[in-house]
Short mmCIF file of C-alpha atoms in Angstrom, two decimals:
data_model
loop_
_atom_site.label_atom_id
_atom_site.label_comp_id
_atom_site.label_asym_id
_atom_site.label_seq_id
_atom_site.Cartn_x
_atom_site.Cartn_y
_atom_site.Cartn_z
CA MET A 1 0.00 0.04 0.01
CA LYS A 2 1.19 3.52 -0.92
CA THR A 3 2.15 5.84 2.05
CA SER A 4 1.15 9.36 1.35
CA ILE A 5 3.71 11.93 2.68
CA VAL A 6 2.20 15.14 3.84
CA LEU A 7 4.81 17.68 4.42
CA PRO A 8 3.90 20.06 7.23
CA ASP A 9 3.54 23.69 6.73
CA SER A 10 6.60 24.25 9.16
CA SER A 11 8.90 22.06 7.08
CA ARG A 12 7.74 23.65 3.70
CA ALA A 13 8.29 27.23 5.26
CA ARG A 14 11.90 26.39 6.37
CA LEU A 15 12.69 24.96 2.83
CA LEU A 16 11.19 28.00 1.04
CA GLN A 17 13.09 30.03 3.32
CA ARG A 18 16.49 28.19 2.64
CA PHE A 19 16.09 27.73 -1.21
CA GLY A 20 13.51 30.42 -2.14
CA ALA A 21 10.34 30.15 -4.23
CA ALA A 22 11.86 27.69 -6.51
CA ALA A 23 11.36 25.17 -3.97
CA ALA A 24 7.58 25.34 -3.81
CA ALA A 25 7.49 22.97 -6.84
CA TRP A 26 9.71 20.81 -5.38
CA CYS A 27 7.68 20.48 -2.08
CA ASP A 28 4.44 19.88 -4.15
CA ASP A 29 6.18 17.06 -6.13
CA LEU A 30 7.52 15.60 -2.99
CA ASP A 31 5.15 12.66 -2.63
CA ALA A 32 5.76 11.74 -6.11
CA LEU A 33 9.40 11.73 -5.69
CA VAL A 34 9.40 9.81 -2.58
CA GLU A 35 7.05 7.09 -4.55
CA ASP A 36 9.51 6.85 -7.31
CA PHE A 37 12.75 6.27 -4.95
CA ALA A 38 10.39 3.83 -3.02
CA ASP A 39 9.73 1.86 -6.18
CA GLY A 40 13.55 2.02 -7.47
CA TRP A 41 15.17 1.10 -4.27
CA GLY A 42 12.58 -1.24 -2.50
CA LEU A 43 11.42 1.25 0.18
CA ARG A 44 8.33 1.41 2.33
CA PRO A 45 8.24 4.78 3.85
CA LEU A 46 6.90 4.70 7.45
CA GLU A 47 7.28 8.42 8.87
CA LEU A 48 8.85 11.86 8.33
CA LEU A 49 11.75 12.56 10.77
CA PRO A 50 13.03 15.89 12.00
CA ALA A 51 15.44 17.53 9.63
CA GLY A 52 17.46 20.66 9.18
CA SER A 53 16.84 23.58 6.85
CA ASN A 54 17.93 21.94 3.56
CA SER A 55 16.02 18.40 3.62
CA VAL A 56 13.23 15.96 4.10
CA VAL A 57 14.16 12.85 5.96
CA LEU A 58 11.97 9.81 6.05
CA ARG A 59 12.23 6.41 7.79
CA CYS A 60 11.53 3.58 5.68
CA GLU A 61 11.49 -0.30 5.44
CA SER A 62 13.93 -1.55 2.83
CA ASP A 63 14.00 -4.82 1.17
CA GLU A 64 17.46 -5.15 1.38
CA HIS A 65 18.66 -3.36 4.31
CA GLY A 66 15.70 -3.79 7.04
CA GLN A 67 15.33 -0.28 8.04
CA ALA A 68 17.05 2.83 6.35
CA VAL A 69 16.85 6.60 5.98
CA LEU A 70 15.80 8.36 2.81
CA LYS A 71 16.93 11.80 2.78
CA LEU A 72 15.92 14.27 -0.17
CA THR A 73 17.13 17.81 -0.93
CA PRO A 74 15.94 20.37 -3.66
CA ASP A 75 19.60 20.98 -3.98
CA PRO A 76 21.55 18.24 -6.01
CA GLU A 77 25.07 19.79 -4.99
CA ILE A 78 23.98 19.36 -1.18
CA ALA A 79 23.38 15.81 -1.89
CA THR A 80 26.54 15.38 -4.10
CA GLN A 81 28.91 16.78 -1.49
CA GLU A 82 27.44 14.69 1.44
CA ALA A 83 27.62 11.44 -0.73
CA THR A 84 31.08 12.21 -1.38
CA ALA A 85 32.14 12.91 2.28
CA LEU A 86 30.15 9.70 3.32
CA ARG A 87 32.22 7.71 0.79
CA GLY A 88 35.32 9.19 2.30
CA TRP A 89 34.31 7.71 5.47
CA THR A 90 33.53 4.16 4.31
CA GLY A 91 34.57 1.98 6.99
CA VAL A 92 34.78 4.50 9.72
CA ARG A 93 32.42 3.22 12.28
CA HIS A 94 31.71 6.74 13.50
CA ALA A 95 30.24 8.04 10.22
CA VAL A 96 26.75 7.14 9.10
CA ASP A 97 26.84 4.61 6.30
CA LEU A 98 25.82 5.48 2.78
CA LEU A 99 23.69 2.66 1.38
CA ASP A 100 22.67 4.03 -2.01
CA ALA A 101 22.62 7.63 -3.72
CA ASP A 102 21.21 9.47 -6.61
CA PRO A 103 22.80 12.96 -5.88
CA GLY A 104 21.85 14.45 -9.23
CA ARG A 105 18.07 14.06 -7.99
CA GLY A 106 19.00 15.05 -4.44
CA ALA A 107 18.52 11.68 -2.80
CA LEU A 108 20.60 9.78 -0.44
CA LEU A 109 19.91 6.39 1.27
CA LEU A 110 21.37 6.15 4.69
CA GLU A 111 21.60 3.57 7.39
CA TRP A 112 19.02 3.71 10.08
CA LEU A 113 20.73 4.33 13.41
CA PRO A 114 18.67 2.39 16.28
CA GLU A 115 17.49 4.31 19.21
CA PRO A 116 18.99 7.41 17.94
CA VAL A 117 19.72 10.48 20.85
CA ARG A 118 21.39 13.53 19.69
CA LEU A 119 24.38 14.43 21.94
CA VAL A 120 23.02 17.86 22.22
CA ASP A 121 19.76 16.28 24.04
CA SER A 122 21.67 14.33 26.40
CA GLU A 123 24.51 14.22 28.84
CA TRP A 124 28.06 13.61 27.33
CA SER A 125 31.65 14.20 27.99
CA LEU A 126 34.67 15.52 25.82
CA GLU A 127 36.55 12.34 26.35
CA GLU A 128 33.55 10.17 25.01
CA VAL A 129 33.74 12.10 21.83
CA VAL A 130 37.36 12.24 21.23
CA PRO A 131 37.50 8.57 19.57
CA LEU A 132 34.93 9.94 16.87
CA LEU A 133 36.79 13.01 16.40
CA ALA A 134 40.20 11.16 15.88
CA ALA A 135 38.37 8.60 13.60
CA LEU A 136 36.80 11.16 11.36
CA ARG A 137 40.26 12.58 10.40
CA VAL A 138 40.98 10.93 7.05
CA PRO A 139 42.81 12.45 3.89
CA SER A 140 40.87 14.14 1.24
CA PRO A 141 39.16 11.31 -0.97
CA ASP A 142 40.98 10.70 -4.19
CA GLY A 143 39.37 12.95 -6.79
CA ALA A 144 36.83 14.48 -4.34
CA SER A 145 35.09 17.49 -5.86
CA LEU A 146 34.40 19.35 -2.71
CA PRO A 147 34.46 23.26 -1.50
CA SER A 148 37.78 24.27 -0.06
CA LEU A 149 37.87 25.41 3.53
CA ALA A 150 38.33 28.84 2.47
CA ASP A 151 34.85 28.61 0.79
CA ARG A 152 33.40 27.29 4.00
CA VAL A 153 34.88 30.26 5.95
CA GLU A 154 33.26 32.52 3.53
CA PHE A 155 29.94 30.85 3.95
CA ILE A 156 30.09 30.69 7.62
CA PHE A 157 30.83 34.53 7.84
CA ASP A 158 28.46 35.70 5.12
CA LEU A 159 25.75 33.67 7.34
CA THR A 160 26.90 35.24 10.37
CA ASP A 161 26.86 38.83 8.86
CA GLY A 162 23.19 38.13 7.94
CA ARG A 163 22.40 36.91 11.56
CA ALA A 164 24.09 39.90 13.34
CA GLY A 165 21.55 42.17 11.86
CA GLU A 166 19.23 40.46 14.21
CA LEU A 167 20.99 41.56 17.28
CA PRO A 168 20.66 45.08 18.90
CA PRO A 169 23.28 47.42 17.33
CA LEU A 170 26.82 46.91 18.58
CA ASP A 171 29.05 49.60 17.19
CA PHE A 172 32.35 47.15 17.58
CA LEU A 173 30.52 43.97 15.94
CA PRO A 174 31.27 44.99 12.32
CA ARG A 175 34.96 45.01 13.32
CA LEU A 176 35.02 41.96 15.37
CA LEU A 177 33.33 40.06 12.23
CA ALA A 178 35.82 41.52 9.75
CA GLU A 179 38.76 40.48 11.98
CA GLY A 180 37.30 36.97 12.64
CA ARG A 181 36.88 36.62 8.84
CA ALA A 182 40.32 37.67 8.24
CA ALA A 183 42.08 35.42 10.82
CA CYS A 184 39.84 32.44 9.61
CA ARG A 185 40.77 33.27 6.01
CA ASP A 186 44.52 33.15 7.00
CA LEU A 187 44.31 30.04 9.00
CA ALA A 188 42.25 28.16 6.09
CA GLN A 189 45.57 28.51 4.02
CA GLY A 190 47.37 26.23 6.35
CA GLY A 191 47.31 23.13 8.48
CA THR A 192 47.21 19.51 7.22
CA PRO A 193 44.39 19.11 4.52
CA GLY A 194 42.11 16.39 4.66
CA LEU A 195 38.29 15.71 4.71
CA VAL A 196 36.52 18.31 6.92
CA HIS A 197 32.89 17.54 7.98
CA GLY A 198 32.18 21.29 8.18
CA ASP A 199 29.34 21.25 10.81
CA LEU A 200 30.48 19.03 13.61
CA HIS A 201 28.81 19.84 16.73
CA ALA A 202 26.57 17.89 19.49
CA GLY A 203 23.64 18.50 17.35
CA ASN A 204 25.06 16.68 14.56
CA VAL A 205 26.45 13.70 16.51
CA VAL A 206 24.13 10.76 17.51
CA ARG A 207 24.26 8.28 20.44
CA ALA A 208 22.87 5.22 18.53
CA GLY A 209 21.58 1.95 20.48
CA HIS A 210 22.41 -1.81 19.99
CA GLY A 211 26.19 -1.08 20.25
CA ARG A 212 26.51 1.27 17.32
CA GLY A 213 27.88 4.14 19.63
CA LEU A 214 28.56 7.69 18.54
CA VAL A 215 27.83 8.57 14.97
CA ALA A 216 28.38 11.75 13.02
CA ILE A 217 25.44 12.89 10.49
CA ASP A 218 24.83 15.84 8.30
CA PRO A 219 28.09 16.94 7.00
CA ARG A 220 28.73 20.22 5.04
CA PRO A 221 31.94 18.90 3.80
CA CYS A 222 34.80 20.57 2.57
CA LEU A 223 38.79 19.89 2.18
CA GLY A 224 41.57 21.70 4.37
CA ASP A 225 42.52 21.96 7.89
CA GLN A 226 40.79 19.51 9.90
CA THR A 227 41.07 21.54 12.94
CA LEU A 228 38.09 23.42 12.10
CA ASP A 229 36.07 20.28 13.35
CA LEU A 230 37.39 20.52 16.74
CA VAL A 231 36.35 24.04 17.38
CA ASP A 232 32.81 23.67 18.64
CA TRP A 233 34.03 20.85 21.02
CA ALA A 234 36.50 22.99 22.52
CA LEU A 235 34.07 25.93 23.13
CA ASP A 236 30.69 23.89 23.75
CA GLY A 237 28.97 25.82 26.76
CA THR A 238 32.60 27.45 27.72
CA THR A 239 32.08 30.51 29.85
CA ASP A 240 35.54 31.30 30.78
CA GLU A 241 38.95 31.15 29.03
CA ARG A 242 40.53 28.73 31.46
CA THR A 243 37.82 25.95 30.55
CA ALA A 244 38.50 26.75 26.82
CA ARG A 245 42.21 26.11 27.44
CA GLU A 246 41.67 22.91 29.29
CA ARG A 247 39.40 21.68 26.41
CA VAL A 248 42.02 22.88 23.83
CA ASP A 249 44.63 20.84 25.61
CA LEU A 250 42.47 17.66 26.08
CA LEU A 251 41.88 17.49 22.36
CA SER A 252 45.34 18.32 21.40
CA ASP A 253 46.73 15.61 23.63
CA GLY A 254 44.04 12.90 22.61
CA ILE A 255 43.98 13.29 18.83
CA PRO A 256 47.10 12.55 16.84
CA GLY A 257 48.05 15.27 14.74
CA VAL A 258 46.36 18.24 16.20
CA ASP A 259 48.20 21.48 16.61
CA ARG A 260 47.50 22.91 20.04
CA ASP A 261 48.32 26.80 18.86
CA ARG A 262 46.24 26.25 15.68
CA LEU A 263 43.48 25.05 17.69
CA TRP A 264 43.44 27.82 20.06
CA ALA A 265 43.70 30.45 17.23
CA TRP A 266 40.76 28.81 15.31
CA CYS A 267 38.73 29.17 18.53
CA ARG A 268 39.57 32.76 18.89
CA ALA A 269 38.74 33.47 15.30
CA LEU A 270 35.49 31.93 15.34
CA ALA A 271 34.33 33.25 18.62
CA VAL A 272 32.46 36.07 17.21
CA SER A 273 30.41 33.92 14.80
CA ILE A 274 29.59 31.49 17.67
CA ALA A 275 28.53 34.58 19.71
CA VAL A 276 26.09 35.77 16.99
CA SER A 277 24.63 32.63 16.35
CA LEU A 278 23.83 32.17 20.39
CA LEU A 279 22.98 35.71 21.05
CA ARG A 280 20.36 36.04 18.19
CA LEU A 281 18.36 33.07 20.05
CA ARG A 282 18.90 33.97 23.57
CA PRO A 283 20.22 37.61 24.15
CA ASP A 284 21.22 36.59 27.80
CA ASP A 285 22.93 33.21 26.81
CA PRO A 286 26.02 33.08 29.24
CA TRP A 287 28.00 31.07 26.63
CA GLY A 288 27.30 33.62 23.89
CA ARG A 289 28.00 36.62 26.08
CA PHE A 290 31.40 34.97 26.99
CA MET A 291 32.11 34.44 23.31
CA LEU A 292 31.50 38.04 22.50
CA ARG A 293 33.60 39.50 25.46
CA TRP A 294 36.36 37.03 24.37
CA ALA A 295 36.25 38.08 20.72
CA HIS A 296 36.29 41.55 21.93
CA GLY A 297 39.50 41.00 23.78
#
């Protein structure tokens, strides 16, 4: 029996906000698109799952894989880049497995993670995450066509500049944003290059059941200095410089190849971006306020 997929208004709204009015037709055709992939990949869609701003995600029964996740996006480039990264992590138990892909049509088939709980919604320790962070540090995949880390830096700060307009006026903020962007541009030119997740934080790591353990999901991948992927873990919830330094030391000591001074420099350079992201949602957020003071120096 065919399962009809009804996209909630809230999901449609976030896709239109992310991709513009052109996404309306894609949303209108979603049910037919799901049916097409269900027929082609032997899937029976079961339910829509929570997703970010650029995709629709469904839990499915699969003839071949038991359960699986069908991830669809209006932007084929997003699917292409994610598929490239997941193939680069083939065999890495801390990355979600790619089962099939048709990136030209914006479709990925991913393994189903049993009893998933996002780290951001649970208690976790940095020591627990270190093996995942170390395992994801793989070389750049042969022949991979991915954005450079310099491209990712520009994306981050372009997004931050837009979000900064949602904050009360701060006369020093434009200068901090320009300085942070310039520092990140310089850092992006160095370091040992490899595959970078690009959006690696507690919201994009899942603790799965049945012994699966910690698994990274939803990469925004690029190629360059892998130190970038450690910044959110060094600064998560940090409200004083001593804690930031202790976390940088723990990561540098626990992960082979990490340059302590380079990680510290990335943390300082990205502090203003983190501050803007937090304070636009919660103006009194202690973590965000410390990040802003720290960036201000």
